[in-house]
XYZ file of C-alpha atoms in Angstrom:
761
model
C -16.644 -4.316 -26.879
C -15.778 -6.914 -24.922
C -14.074 -6.305 -21.923
C -11.645 -7.402 -19.839
C -12.439 -9.828 -17.367
C -11.330 -8.846 -13.748
C -7.877 -9.292 -11.763
C -7.891 -10.354 -7.969
C -5.580 -7.354 -8.115
C -8.189 -4.608 -9.132
C -9.364 -4.831 -5.542
C -7.176 -2.829 -3.246
C -6.848 -4.118 0.244
C -4.706 -2.870 2.927
C -2.246 -5.268 4.555
C -3.156 -3.642 7.689
C -5.145 -0.679 8.920
C -1.880 0.647 10.624
C -0.085 0.706 6.970
C -1.780 3.203 4.745
C -1.514 2.566 1.429
C 0.497 -1.049 1.446
C -1.961 -3.572 -0.183
C -1.976 -7.385 -0.486
C -0.592 -8.497 -3.529
C -2.917 -11.391 -4.509
C -2.177 -10.615 -7.908
C 1.511 -11.680 -8.026
C 0.588 -15.108 -6.318
C -2.184 -15.598 -9.161
C 0.265 -14.572 -12.216
C 3.256 -16.392 -10.714
C 1.553 -19.477 -9.974
C -0.382 -19.653 -14.073
C 3.585 -19.775 -14.723
C 4.832 -22.390 -12.377
C 1.629 -24.434 -12.931
C 2.621 -24.726 -16.439
C 6.068 -25.318 -15.782
C 4.996 -28.345 -13.053
C 2.431 -29.663 -14.320
C 1.051 -31.216 -11.182
C -1.511 -30.679 -8.297
C 0.325 -27.966 -5.271
C 0.871 -28.257 -1.403
C -0.578 -24.771 0.145
C 3.051 -23.954 0.807
C 3.920 -24.312 -2.223
C 1.431 -21.910 -3.653
C 2.444 -19.823 -1.393
C 5.940 -19.778 -2.023
C 5.551 -19.967 -5.997
C 3.533 -17.263 -5.398
C 6.620 -14.974 -4.271
C 8.852 -16.307 -6.398
C 11.361 -13.572 -7.622
C 11.454 -15.381 -11.161
C 8.754 -17.998 -11.785
C 10.131 -18.572 -15.287
C 13.670 -19.139 -14.555
C 13.645 -20.571 -11.185
C 14.801 -23.970 -10.568
C 12.063 -25.424 -8.612
C 13.034 -28.913 -6.756
C 11.881 -29.495 -3.411
C 14.621 -30.392 -1.114
C 17.465 -29.064 -3.621
C 17.000 -25.227 -5.076
C 17.608 -22.246 -3.704
C 14.597 -20.178 -4.056
C 14.582 -16.558 -4.625
C 11.439 -14.760 -2.718
C 10.092 -11.441 -2.511
C 8.343 -11.623 1.021
C 5.482 -8.798 1.843
C 7.193 -8.018 5.024
C 9.726 -8.122 7.685
C 9.165 -7.816 11.697
C 11.551 -7.703 14.652
C 11.972 -8.179 18.240
C 13.737 -5.819 19.719
C 16.577 -7.609 21.050
C 17.598 -9.032 17.071
C 16.351 -5.372 15.642
C 19.219 -3.688 17.781
C 21.743 -6.020 15.526
C 20.060 -5.602 12.285
C 19.446 -1.741 12.468
C 23.000 -1.702 12.952
C 23.412 -3.847 9.501
C 20.404 -1.953 7.494
C 21.873 1.499 8.826
C 25.501 -0.231 7.111
C 23.634 -0.782 3.502
C 23.154 2.564 2.657
C 19.179 2.652 2.119
C 16.762 5.327 3.165
C 14.206 3.447 3.783
C 12.583 -0.392 3.707
C 11.970 -1.508 0.792
C 8.918 -3.273 2.409
C 6.671 -2.803 5.276
C 8.527 -3.923 8.503
C 7.848 -3.466 12.032
C 9.949 -3.919 15.515
C 8.829 -5.076 18.646
C 10.011 -4.272 22.155
C 9.329 -7.521 24.360
C 12.316 -8.879 24.862
C 14.389 -7.118 27.427
C 11.450 -6.824 30.189
C 12.704 -9.407 33.186
C 9.748 -10.601 35.181
C 10.260 -9.835 38.953
C 7.231 -8.132 40.782
C 4.476 -8.090 38.202
C 3.080 -6.395 35.011
C 3.542 -2.680 36.204
C 6.624 -2.441 38.149
C 8.698 -5.077 35.759
C 7.286 -2.457 32.988
C 8.603 0.565 34.822
C 12.113 -0.792 35.610
C 12.505 -2.076 32.299
C 11.791 1.136 30.488
C 14.703 2.643 32.816
C 17.818 0.147 32.142
C 16.612 0.003 28.992
C 16.056 3.174 27.620
C 19.140 3.464 25.885
C 18.369 0.730 23.721
C 14.638 2.020 23.181
C 15.617 5.598 21.883
C 17.570 3.714 19.643
C 15.167 1.843 18.266
C 12.610 4.633 18.620
C 14.924 7.046 15.919
C 16.293 4.492 13.720
C 12.510 3.336 12.994
C 11.478 6.273 12.772
C 14.144 7.495 10.341
C 13.837 4.301 8.498
C 10.113 4.615 8.009
C 9.292 1.220 9.895
C 6.631 0.653 11.925
C 7.671 1.105 16.079
C 5.749 -0.955 19.174
C 7.294 0.330 22.276
C 7.468 -1.530 25.684
C 4.542 -3.080 27.174
C 2.944 -3.354 23.547
C 2.958 -7.200 24.195
C 4.926 -10.259 22.495
C 6.243 -10.005 18.928
C 3.804 -12.823 17.742
C 0.253 -12.051 19.105
C 1.342 -8.555 17.845
C 1.837 -9.544 14.390
C -1.637 -12.103 14.684
C -3.534 -9.226 15.701
C -2.573 -6.930 13.722
C -0.337 -8.017 9.964
C -0.773 -11.669 9.788
C -2.836 -12.195 6.546
C -4.131 -15.302 4.544
C -1.702 -15.573 1.553
C 1.290 -13.810 2.753
C 4.846 -14.489 3.359
C 6.547 -12.997 6.135
C 10.010 -12.975 7.633
C 11.070 -12.203 11.161
C 14.034 -13.215 13.116
C 12.298 -14.931 15.906
C 12.391 -18.441 15.254
C 8.663 -18.777 16.786
C 7.162 -16.067 13.761
C 5.820 -19.386 12.466
C 2.920 -18.465 14.923
C 1.161 -16.610 11.826
C 0.881 -19.720 9.898
C -2.638 -19.990 11.830
C -3.733 -16.938 9.907
C -2.032 -18.623 6.677
C 0.523 -16.869 6.081
C 4.247 -18.364 5.288
C 5.842 -16.873 8.195
C 9.367 -17.916 8.543
C 12.108 -17.265 11.258
C 15.279 -15.849 10.031
C 18.346 -14.303 11.071
C 18.562 -10.429 11.011
C 21.439 -10.541 7.914
C 18.498 -12.005 6.091
C 15.477 -9.653 7.435
C 18.538 -6.808 6.189
C 18.613 -8.067 2.782
C 15.259 -8.346 2.269
C 14.651 -4.869 3.838
C 17.167 -3.964 1.231
C 15.677 -5.047 -1.549
C 17.224 -8.151 -1.898
C 15.261 -11.675 -2.512
C 14.901 -13.927 0.362
C 16.727 -16.983 -0.678
C 15.167 -19.874 1.200
C 16.394 -23.848 0.099
C 12.777 -25.076 -1.132
C 11.096 -26.662 1.387
C 10.034 -29.950 1.321
C 6.083 -30.701 2.803
C 4.922 -32.561 5.714
C 1.276 -33.527 5.574
C -1.029 -33.666 9.391
C -3.746 -34.688 8.463
C -6.370 -34.508 11.484
C -9.589 -36.202 11.976
C -11.648 -35.899 14.706
C -12.834 -33.339 16.597
C -10.714 -31.568 19.268
C -13.225 -31.164 22.818
C -12.892 -31.758 26.794
C -8.642 -31.435 28.523
C -7.318 -31.749 24.967
C -6.028 -28.213 23.292
C -4.473 -27.533 20.022
C -0.907 -27.319 22.356
C -1.427 -31.321 22.660
C -1.187 -31.483 18.537
C 1.996 -30.035 18.677
C 3.207 -31.640 21.243
C 1.931 -35.298 19.646
C 3.900 -33.949 16.447
C 7.227 -32.850 18.675
C 7.022 -36.152 20.030
C 6.765 -38.253 15.973
C 9.296 -35.738 14.396
C 11.457 -35.014 16.983
C 13.885 -31.625 17.211
C 14.820 -31.940 13.785
C 12.421 -34.112 12.186
C 10.748 -30.596 10.478
C 14.118 -29.633 9.328
C 14.238 -28.342 5.884
C 10.354 -28.512 5.691
C 7.114 -26.300 5.914
C 4.290 -28.829 7.841
C 0.541 -28.245 6.393
C -1.998 -29.600 8.340
C -4.994 -30.641 6.358
C -8.219 -32.495 6.942
C -11.745 -32.278 8.557
C -10.362 -31.716 12.155
C -9.189 -28.693 11.212
C -12.873 -26.840 11.466
C -12.766 -27.928 15.225
C -9.308 -25.725 15.780
C -9.428 -21.813 16.437
C -7.024 -19.412 14.758
C -5.477 -18.948 17.596
C -4.982 -22.687 18.390
C -3.621 -23.030 14.967
C -1.362 -19.948 15.640
C -0.573 -22.091 18.864
C 0.294 -24.984 16.958
C 2.527 -23.331 14.271
C 4.378 -21.291 16.581
C 5.562 -24.455 18.590
C 6.283 -25.850 14.931
C 9.841 -24.053 15.287
C 10.618 -26.974 18.001
C 10.664 -29.468 15.459
C 13.174 -27.493 13.524
C 10.217 -27.030 10.505
C 10.920 -24.113 8.255
C 7.902 -23.470 9.130
C 4.341 -24.567 9.699
C 0.689 -23.432 8.442
C -3.418 -24.156 7.627
C -5.304 -23.509 4.832
C -8.262 -20.481 5.285
C -11.032 -21.352 6.619
C -14.161 -20.031 8.827
C -12.290 -19.738 11.692
C -9.637 -17.303 10.405
C -13.063 -15.259 9.047
C -13.699 -14.895 12.123
C -10.571 -13.280 13.778
C -10.170 -11.103 10.830
C -13.329 -9.864 11.568
C -12.800 -9.498 15.188
C -9.633 -7.783 15.185
C -11.143 -5.467 12.715
C -10.081 -6.555 9.206
C -13.272 -7.667 8.023
C -12.025 -6.518 4.002
C -9.239 -9.013 4.279
C -11.640 -11.558 5.474
C -13.803 -10.862 2.309
C -10.776 -10.512 -0.199
C -9.058 -14.699 1.244
C -12.513 -15.693 0.612
C -11.966 -14.379 -3.243
C -9.376 -16.506 -3.504
C -9.681 -18.869 -1.619
C -8.238 -21.554 -4.638
C -4.889 -20.089 -3.620
C -5.244 -20.711 -0.065
C -5.948 -24.120 0.270
C -3.615 -27.235 -1.159
C -5.279 -28.484 -4.439
C -7.055 -31.609 -4.511
C -4.378 -34.866 -5.181
C -1.307 -32.502 -3.738
C 1.382 -34.921 -2.352
C 3.472 -34.743 0.340
C 7.285 -35.742 1.419
C 5.430 -37.737 4.193
C 2.206 -37.609 5.556
C 1.439 -37.812 9.911
C -2.500 -38.725 11.035
C -3.737 -37.514 13.902
C -7.355 -38.253 15.015
C -8.444 -35.659 17.740
C -10.926 -37.934 19.143
C -8.298 -39.833 20.644
C -6.133 -37.240 21.355
C -4.913 -36.761 24.800
C -3.381 -33.988 26.782
C 0.487 -34.364 26.758
C 3.127 -33.305 28.987
C 6.853 -32.829 26.671
C 10.165 -32.640 28.649
C 11.865 -32.217 30.591
C 15.334 -30.374 29.009
C 13.611 -31.232 25.459
C 10.933 -30.064 23.819
C 9.934 -33.598 21.867
C 10.264 -36.096 24.815
C 6.532 -36.252 24.672
C 3.917 -38.229 26.832
C 0.561 -38.492 27.226
C -0.890 -37.761 30.767
C -2.540 -41.007 31.095
C 0.908 -42.172 31.804
C 3.045 -38.994 32.891
C 2.470 -40.270 36.688
C 4.721 -43.427 35.865
C 7.045 -41.686 33.759
C 7.915 -38.711 36.778
C 8.024 -42.538 39.360
C 10.237 -43.888 36.751
C 12.328 -41.286 35.935
C 12.379 -40.005 39.552
C 12.098 -36.669 37.974
C 11.238 -34.151 41.238
C 7.676 -34.483 41.988
C 6.754 -30.825 43.910
C 5.785 -28.741 42.041
C 7.377 -25.162 42.529
C 6.252 -22.795 39.445
C 3.405 -23.132 36.901
C 3.640 -20.541 34.073
C 0.980 -20.418 31.573
C 1.072 -17.225 28.821
C 3.611 -16.645 26.602
C 3.559 -16.100 22.534
C 2.984 -19.895 22.347
C -0.372 -19.589 24.640
C -1.702 -16.299 25.212
C -5.010 -15.978 23.464
C -8.523 -14.651 24.526
C -8.898 -18.549 24.281
C -5.898 -20.063 26.353
C -6.945 -17.381 29.403
C -10.562 -17.728 29.815
C -10.321 -21.832 30.021
C -7.483 -20.646 32.517
C -9.703 -18.971 34.353
C -12.581 -21.043 34.212
C -10.447 -23.836 36.063
C -9.362 -20.677 38.396
C -12.394 -19.643 39.330
C -13.792 -23.716 39.619
C -10.849 -24.383 42.849
C -11.919 -20.537 44.145
C -15.250 -21.909 44.337
C -13.963 -24.566 46.607
C -11.600 -22.248 48.547
C -8.414 -23.487 47.285
C -5.113 -20.875 46.126
C -2.630 -22.168 43.981
C 0.224 -24.342 46.280
C 2.539 -23.551 43.342
C 3.631 -19.961 42.545
C 1.600 -19.087 39.479
C 2.458 -16.620 36.343
C 0.117 -15.293 34.142
C 1.698 -13.702 30.409
C -0.582 -11.363 28.667
C 0.576 -11.848 25.334
C -0.352 -8.007 24.100
C -1.849 -5.270 25.780
C -5.011 -5.870 23.870
C -4.964 -9.460 25.861
C -4.544 -7.869 28.990
C -6.542 -4.973 28.657
C -9.680 -7.361 27.729
C -9.181 -10.184 30.037
C -9.154 -7.836 32.617
C -12.442 -5.838 31.526
C -13.637 -9.772 31.665
C -12.802 -10.910 34.651
C -10.244 -13.013 34.058
C -7.198 -11.463 35.363
C -9.481 -10.875 38.882
C -9.748 -14.901 38.558
C -6.604 -15.224 38.423
C -5.588 -12.829 40.723
C -7.507 -14.408 43.441
C -6.079 -17.473 43.743
C -2.587 -16.125 44.314
C -1.652 -15.529 40.161
C 0.776 -13.427 39.498
C 0.498 -11.146 36.067
C 3.503 -10.439 34.528
C 4.349 -7.477 32.234
C 3.079 -8.307 28.034
C 6.192 -9.435 27.025
C 8.172 -12.666 26.698
C 9.575 -12.650 30.088
C 10.612 -16.279 31.392
C 10.244 -17.793 28.224
C 13.122 -16.444 27.025
C 15.320 -16.689 30.619
C 13.939 -13.424 31.817
C 12.821 -13.968 35.111
C 14.463 -12.954 38.496
C 14.107 -16.124 40.227
C 14.053 -16.434 44.174
C 12.364 -19.367 45.210
C 15.311 -21.628 44.092
C 19.450 -21.381 44.252
C 20.762 -22.278 41.467
C 21.954 -26.025 41.183
C 18.491 -26.727 43.509
C 16.688 -29.584 41.579
C 13.809 -28.681 41.086
C 10.525 -28.997 38.993
C 8.334 -26.076 36.364
C 5.449 -26.698 34.066
C 4.672 -24.546 31.350
C 2.605 -23.509 28.446
C 5.186 -21.701 26.337
C 7.415 -23.547 23.813
C 10.666 -24.454 24.643
C 12.481 -25.739 27.986
C 16.314 -26.056 26.858
C 17.910 -26.970 30.175
C 18.031 -23.308 32.239
C 16.447 -21.440 29.424
C 13.642 -20.419 31.413
C 15.889 -19.571 34.684
C 19.439 -20.359 33.891
C 19.275 -23.436 36.677
C 20.603 -26.386 34.843
C 18.943 -28.484 37.494
C 15.523 -27.185 36.666
C 13.145 -29.625 34.982
C 10.890 -27.841 32.629
C 8.406 -29.198 31.461
C 5.727 -28.279 28.935
C 1.619 -28.840 28.452
C -1.152 -27.019 27.812
C -2.608 -23.849 29.607
C -5.337 -25.289 30.826
C -2.588 -28.747 32.561
C -0.670 -26.049 33.780
C -3.612 -24.505 35.768
C -4.812 -27.082 37.423
C -1.710 -28.550 38.156
C -0.713 -25.235 39.929
C -3.497 -26.313 42.826
C -2.053 -29.248 43.193
C 1.538 -28.355 43.349
C 2.625 -31.934 42.668
C 4.019 -33.088 38.943
C 2.159 -36.662 39.347
C -1.347 -34.656 39.055
C -3.303 -35.526 36.430
C -7.028 -33.826 36.622
C -8.853 -35.638 34.352
C -9.011 -38.805 37.052
C -7.947 -37.240 40.366
C -9.387 -35.310 42.930
C -8.596 -32.083 45.115
C -9.883 -31.235 48.154
C -11.667 -28.874 49.226
C -11.711 -25.997 52.103
C -15.088 -27.751 53.500
C -12.856 -31.111 52.722
C -14.445 -32.905 50.351
C -13.329 -33.738 47.116
C -13.496 -32.545 44.007
C -12.452 -33.430 40.412
C -12.097 -30.484 38.231
C -14.775 -29.807 35.164
C -13.592 -29.685 31.732
C -12.395 -26.699 30.698
C -14.701 -24.303 28.973
C -14.162 -20.394 27.436
C -14.624 -18.388 24.680
C -12.327 -18.510 21.265
C -13.390 -14.907 20.691
C -14.187 -12.179 23.621
C -17.773 -11.741 23.079
C -17.675 -7.910 23.841
C -14.968 -7.569 21.220
C -11.511 -7.345 22.104
C -10.769 -4.059 24.507
C -7.434 -2.154 22.485
C -5.980 -1.034 25.476
C -3.175 1.511 25.944
C -2.151 2.754 22.552
C 1.376 1.530 22.417
C 2.204 1.980 18.305
C 4.398 4.613 16.982
C 3.942 5.187 13.441
C 6.723 6.658 11.350
C 6.789 10.346 10.935
C 5.822 12.152 7.491
C 9.473 14.367 7.678
C 12.274 11.661 8.728
C 15.076 13.676 7.172
C 15.343 15.599 10.562
C 15.531 12.289 12.529
C 18.742 11.716 14.214
C 19.814 8.186 15.272
C 20.570 7.839 19.124
C 23.892 5.961 19.403
C 26.818 6.768 22.003
C 30.267 6.106 21.304
C 30.566 5.421 24.604
C 27.634 3.432 25.415
C 28.152 -0.274 26.446
C 24.412 -1.374 24.875
C 24.965 -0.459 21.726
C 28.241 -0.054 18.852
C 28.231 0.816 15.458
C 29.513 -2.170 13.101
C 32.631 -2.134 11.410
C 32.935 -4.553 8.309
C 34.264 -8.319 8.637
C 37.674 -8.741 6.133
C 37.289 -10.269 2.999
C 38.859 -13.749 2.699
C 42.420 -14.172 1.909
C 41.757 -16.114 -1.317
C 44.586 -19.141 0.491
C 43.360 -21.902 1.363
C 43.800 -21.965 5.298
C 46.726 -24.463 7.561
C 47.394 -25.248 10.432
C 44.494 -23.770 12.163
C 43.860 -24.381 16.127
C 40.547 -26.669 16.808
C 38.717 -23.756 19.428
C 36.584 -26.035 20.777
C 35.228 -29.530 20.109
C 32.208 -29.833 21.250
C 30.282 -32.433 22.591
C 26.409 -33.565 21.946
C 23.620 -30.757 22.025
C 24.215 -27.498 21.201
C 21.727 -25.072 20.854
C 22.185 -21.464 20.174
C 21.701 -21.196 23.422
C 24.800 -22.631 23.927
C 26.732 -20.490 21.614
C 25.447 -17.241 22.773
C 23.106 -17.454 25.897
C 20.365 -15.030 26.329
C 18.773 -13.779 29.920
C 21.350 -10.960 31.311
C 23.053 -10.961 27.467
C 20.588 -9.675 25.981
C 21.143 -6.763 27.080
C 24.387 -6.687 24.986
C 22.568 -7.704 21.586
C 23.263 -4.438 19.856
C 26.672 -4.153 21.003
C 29.246 -6.882 19.243
C 32.246 -6.315 21.238
C 30.656 -6.992 24.593
C 28.079 -9.925 23.465
C 30.748 -12.055 22.208
C 32.268 -12.392 25.793
C 28.752 -15.452 25.751
C 30.323 -17.286 22.683
C 30.314 -20.768 23.022
C 30.063 -20.600 26.982
C 27.681 -22.790 27.477
C 28.760 -25.453 24.926
C 30.822 -28.748 26.852
C 34.226 -29.179 25.646
C 34.474 -33.105 24.537
C 38.159 -33.150 25.652
C 36.915 -32.259 29.619
C 33.299 -32.326 29.548
C 33.410 -29.228 31.108
C 31.763 -25.439 29.792
C 33.459 -22.472 28.718
C 36.913 -24.470 30.033
C 39.343 -25.065 26.940
C 43.223 -24.795 26.215
C 44.821 -22.368 24.422
C 46.965 -24.447 21.611
C 49.561 -21.657 22.059
C 50.586 -21.629 25.350
C 48.796 -24.317 26.770
C 46.783 -22.495 29.130
C 43.313 -23.066 30.109
C 40.777 -20.497 29.428
C 37.421 -19.494 28.814
C 35.916 -19.903 25.727
C 35.818 -16.252 24.382
C 39.619 -15.313 25.661
C 41.283 -17.949 23.872
C 39.224 -16.909 20.871
C 40.409 -13.309 21.412
C 44.108 -14.464 21.989
C 43.995 -16.632 18.480
C 42.608 -13.475 16.879
C 44.637 -10.791 18.083
C 47.416 -12.985 16.799
C 46.474 -13.071 13.473
C 45.334 -16.748 13.912
C 42.373 -18.337 12.363
C 40.074 -20.408 14.138
C 37.516 -23.625 13.755
C 34.922 -24.998 15.908
C 33.536 -29.137 15.482
C 30.309 -29.645 16.283
C 27.920 -32.101 16.612
C 24.251 -32.715 15.227
C 21.286 -30.566 14.340
C 24.161 -27.950 15.696
C 22.886 -24.534 16.100
C 18.842 -25.510 17.068
C 16.685 -23.336 18.606
C 16.389 -19.299 18.663
C 17.379 -17.475 15.401
C 19.677 -15.423 17.133
C 21.935 -14.367 14.370
C 24.224 -13.605 17.563
C 25.291 -17.219 17.633
C 27.193 -16.346 14.214
C 28.071 -13.100 14.870
C 30.247 -13.817 17.903
C 32.422 -16.323 16.285
C 33.346 -14.580 12.898
C 33.899 -11.590 15.320
C 36.207 -13.371 17.365
C 38.227 -14.780 14.174
C 36.645 -18.005 13.536
C 36.724 -19.510 9.975
C 34.822 -22.348 9.949
C 32.018 -24.491 12.408
C 32.353 -28.214 11.153
C 29.596 -30.295 12.574
C 27.749 -33.423 11.527
C 24.479 -31.516 11.025
C 23.199 -27.795 11.237
C 19.514 -26.577 12.296
C 18.499 -24.351 9.281
C 18.684 -20.769 10.549
C 22.101 -21.264 12.654
C 23.663 -22.638 9.029
C 21.830 -19.791 6.799
C 23.066 -17.419 9.921
C 26.670 -18.779 9.587
C 27.026 -17.944 5.281
C 25.663 -14.484 5.940
C 28.297 -13.557 8.255
C 30.904 -14.979 6.097
C 31.842 -18.223 8.015
C 32.166 -21.801 6.603
C 29.386 -23.885 7.545
C 30.554 -27.322 7.177
C 29.375 -31.160 7.326
C 31.194 -34.004 7.628
C 30.364 -36.468 4.848
C 30.165 -39.424 6.827
C 28.842 -38.000 10.107
C 31.387 -41.018 11.816
C 34.071 -38.464 11.080
C 33.125 -36.395 13.899
C 35.603 -38.891 16.091
C 38.133 -38.740 13.938
C 38.861 -34.697 15.021
C 40.659 -34.404 18.275
C 40.068 -31.834 20.420
C 43.692 -30.763 20.063
C 44.456 -31.003 16.420
C 45.479 -28.312 13.986
C 44.069 -28.722 10.705
C 44.110 -27.293 7.732
C 41.313 -26.752 4.896
C 41.947 -27.657 1.368
C 39.594 -26.701 -1.997
C 38.478 -23.143 -1.471
C 40.777 -21.569 -4.100
C 38.239 -24.275 -6.275
C 35.089 -23.494 -4.041
C 32.120 -24.251 -5.896
C 28.778 -25.203 -5.788
C 28.481 -28.929 -5.154
C 32.261 -29.700 -4.325
C 33.457 -31.109 -1.095
C 36.771 -28.942 0.984
C 38.704 -31.836 2.606
C 40.129 -31.268 6.226
C 43.442 -32.591 6.809
C 43.262 -33.263 10.961
C 46.679 -33.279 11.983
C 46.648 -34.880 15.757
C 49.517 -34.612 18.137
C 50.971 -37.931 18.045
C 52.220 -36.976 14.384
C 49.251 -38.801 12.709
C 46.907 -37.289 9.696
C 43.108 -37.823 8.995
C 41.956 -36.408 5.332
C 38.207 -36.081 6.249
C 35.922 -34.916 3.233
C 33.988 -32.212 3.884
C 30.153 -31.435 2.252
C 28.687 -27.993 2.234
C 25.045 -26.220 1.247
C 26.781 -23.303 -0.571
C 25.436 -21.769 -3.808
C 27.169 -19.646 -5.891
C 25.485 -16.075 -4.234
C 26.644 -17.645 -0.748
C 30.265 -18.278 -2.024
C 30.319 -14.577 -3.275
C 29.162 -13.822 0.757
C 32.272 -15.850 2.037
C 34.881 -14.215 -0.647
C 33.700 -10.551 0.482
C 33.836 -11.370 3.710
C 30.079 -11.451 4.730
C 26.925 -10.690 3.088
C 26.635 -6.995 4.768
C 30.379 -6.224 2.915
C 28.824 -7.500 -0.793
C 25.519 -5.595 -0.660
C 27.246 -2.547 0.580
C 29.499 -2.562 -2.424
C 26.615 -2.952 -4.420
C 25.224 -0.306 -2.966
C 27.905 2.305 -3.428
């Protein structure tokens, strides 16, 4: 008798050693692609294989890059503590007993850098006890894995424990694409998207275009994987990757470590890309083996035909980079896409009159805190120390995880950093997200810092708009700390040792993976308990940190008329401008309190000032949140007018929740960043764009507006903005939107959560 051919799904491999009974589903990818290949009849890129392999309905799904909305079934969800609060509060409103897919929460955002890792962690645990108790009890109640404060940064923990080749993950943080370093399609989303997946509703994503970055040559010397993405950011700019997945291919990939590939994917968030990823290769196998997941490496090897792109796969755009010719780059200030090759940076400092003295050099973060990063930087510190030098700039080190911290302490790198004057911070985000109690300069004082982080928007790191923040590899950052001077080029310039003799740094060297294996350090993971029925979720009704949610009101069925323009925003408006981080992070679970930061960083075109707008009802000038609340409390809906790539940056959904909470109806802009546009739709806001971007200029900051066409709101059908000016003139302006029928239902119901809750009743 003939026996059935073996199927990939016959082998059962756990997604993570920490999640018994949850298995990798390569069979679904195999089965879906059998259907999709017949339908499309063309070679597929790697991202297409993984995405289409996770389709909810491969037979009926419309598939057209840049146009179709894919309904997908992700393998897992990850949340960091700042965004997890609102995601869990929303999930609690959905009325389900447990999450539909494996989910984890990571406490990394609420730890402020002040004195050093141990003291800062202890203070954070004390200050944030209420939030941590809520997260610990909510995760226990709903079957979610909980990583305590001090565990490390979400993306590093995911890479070490949960990412796997061919997986699809969403995370409530914009740098979730870090997991692309292990061949995973990992996308940053707002909390409402995460709630959908946790509640067993397909995740909706506009079918991405594919950008191919072909790497040739071999990386070496002072050039690092970080320089690849710094170069790509300079080519594509902060919005050049919008609506696309960036795939790295070519022979040059083989010279990159797995954690180096993760660095590249992580910072791909800065070009607006949906995500970035690499094909499965031997360096991923090495990392999986080193992190005690050899079964996954072996399973991926047997599935490699679907973990690499097809020969002849076509990309919408192709970029070529020769790694042998790529030199180190420094990007910034004030934007992560202003890329300058190191050989030209000295001249750029002079030409632009950037502050030459380097005040602080900071390495680590979710982007660059691997063992390889730390050991290379330590080699630079050791060479400087051998010449009797200590750092001239302040120098901070942020380990990405407790495992990294314990390993580099055991292997001597921490000692090398501290010997030259470095300060080791907690295993947390810290200064990268504005959690930095900086004392060395006053607010408004012009100065320069350099980091190995990913993002450097104005005020991002230290809330000082005069700080010029530059982004580079940990190698360059570390070397510059010893010069204390932005003009220093470690490839060509010398330093004077304690003996008075000049020396030049050698090429950095380090180990890709720890030769003695990883030291796990302290156990900081709490799996959900077996008996969850008795767990009570901790929310104090009197809390100023946590607040249970009330549903937003549904649409009233009318075309809105005579709405005031709350603010006409001028120029760049990131989610940091819309919902500031730093000290506001503590209110991420309290919508009413955090809404007091709504749009306070946005520049009002009327007066070129931030957080000063005119109340059209009273004529008085006030803060954005106070005027918005005044309108709301009197039943007056309002609109915001914005510029290009509105809402770029962090995935924080509070930037969408706050305008909705304060009574906003529509955000009307030249163009949106992807995640923010989706977040607005989820909260029942109208996310609309000018058909002609030049029409932005026709709307005035003191206009009243009507929006016509909502009663016939339909996919692909334009609306009309009637802008009524104070001088009696009127402009009729066509508005486009990207709502599909399902998203229109969100708007009508008042929010996606309202619709979900009504269906779960």
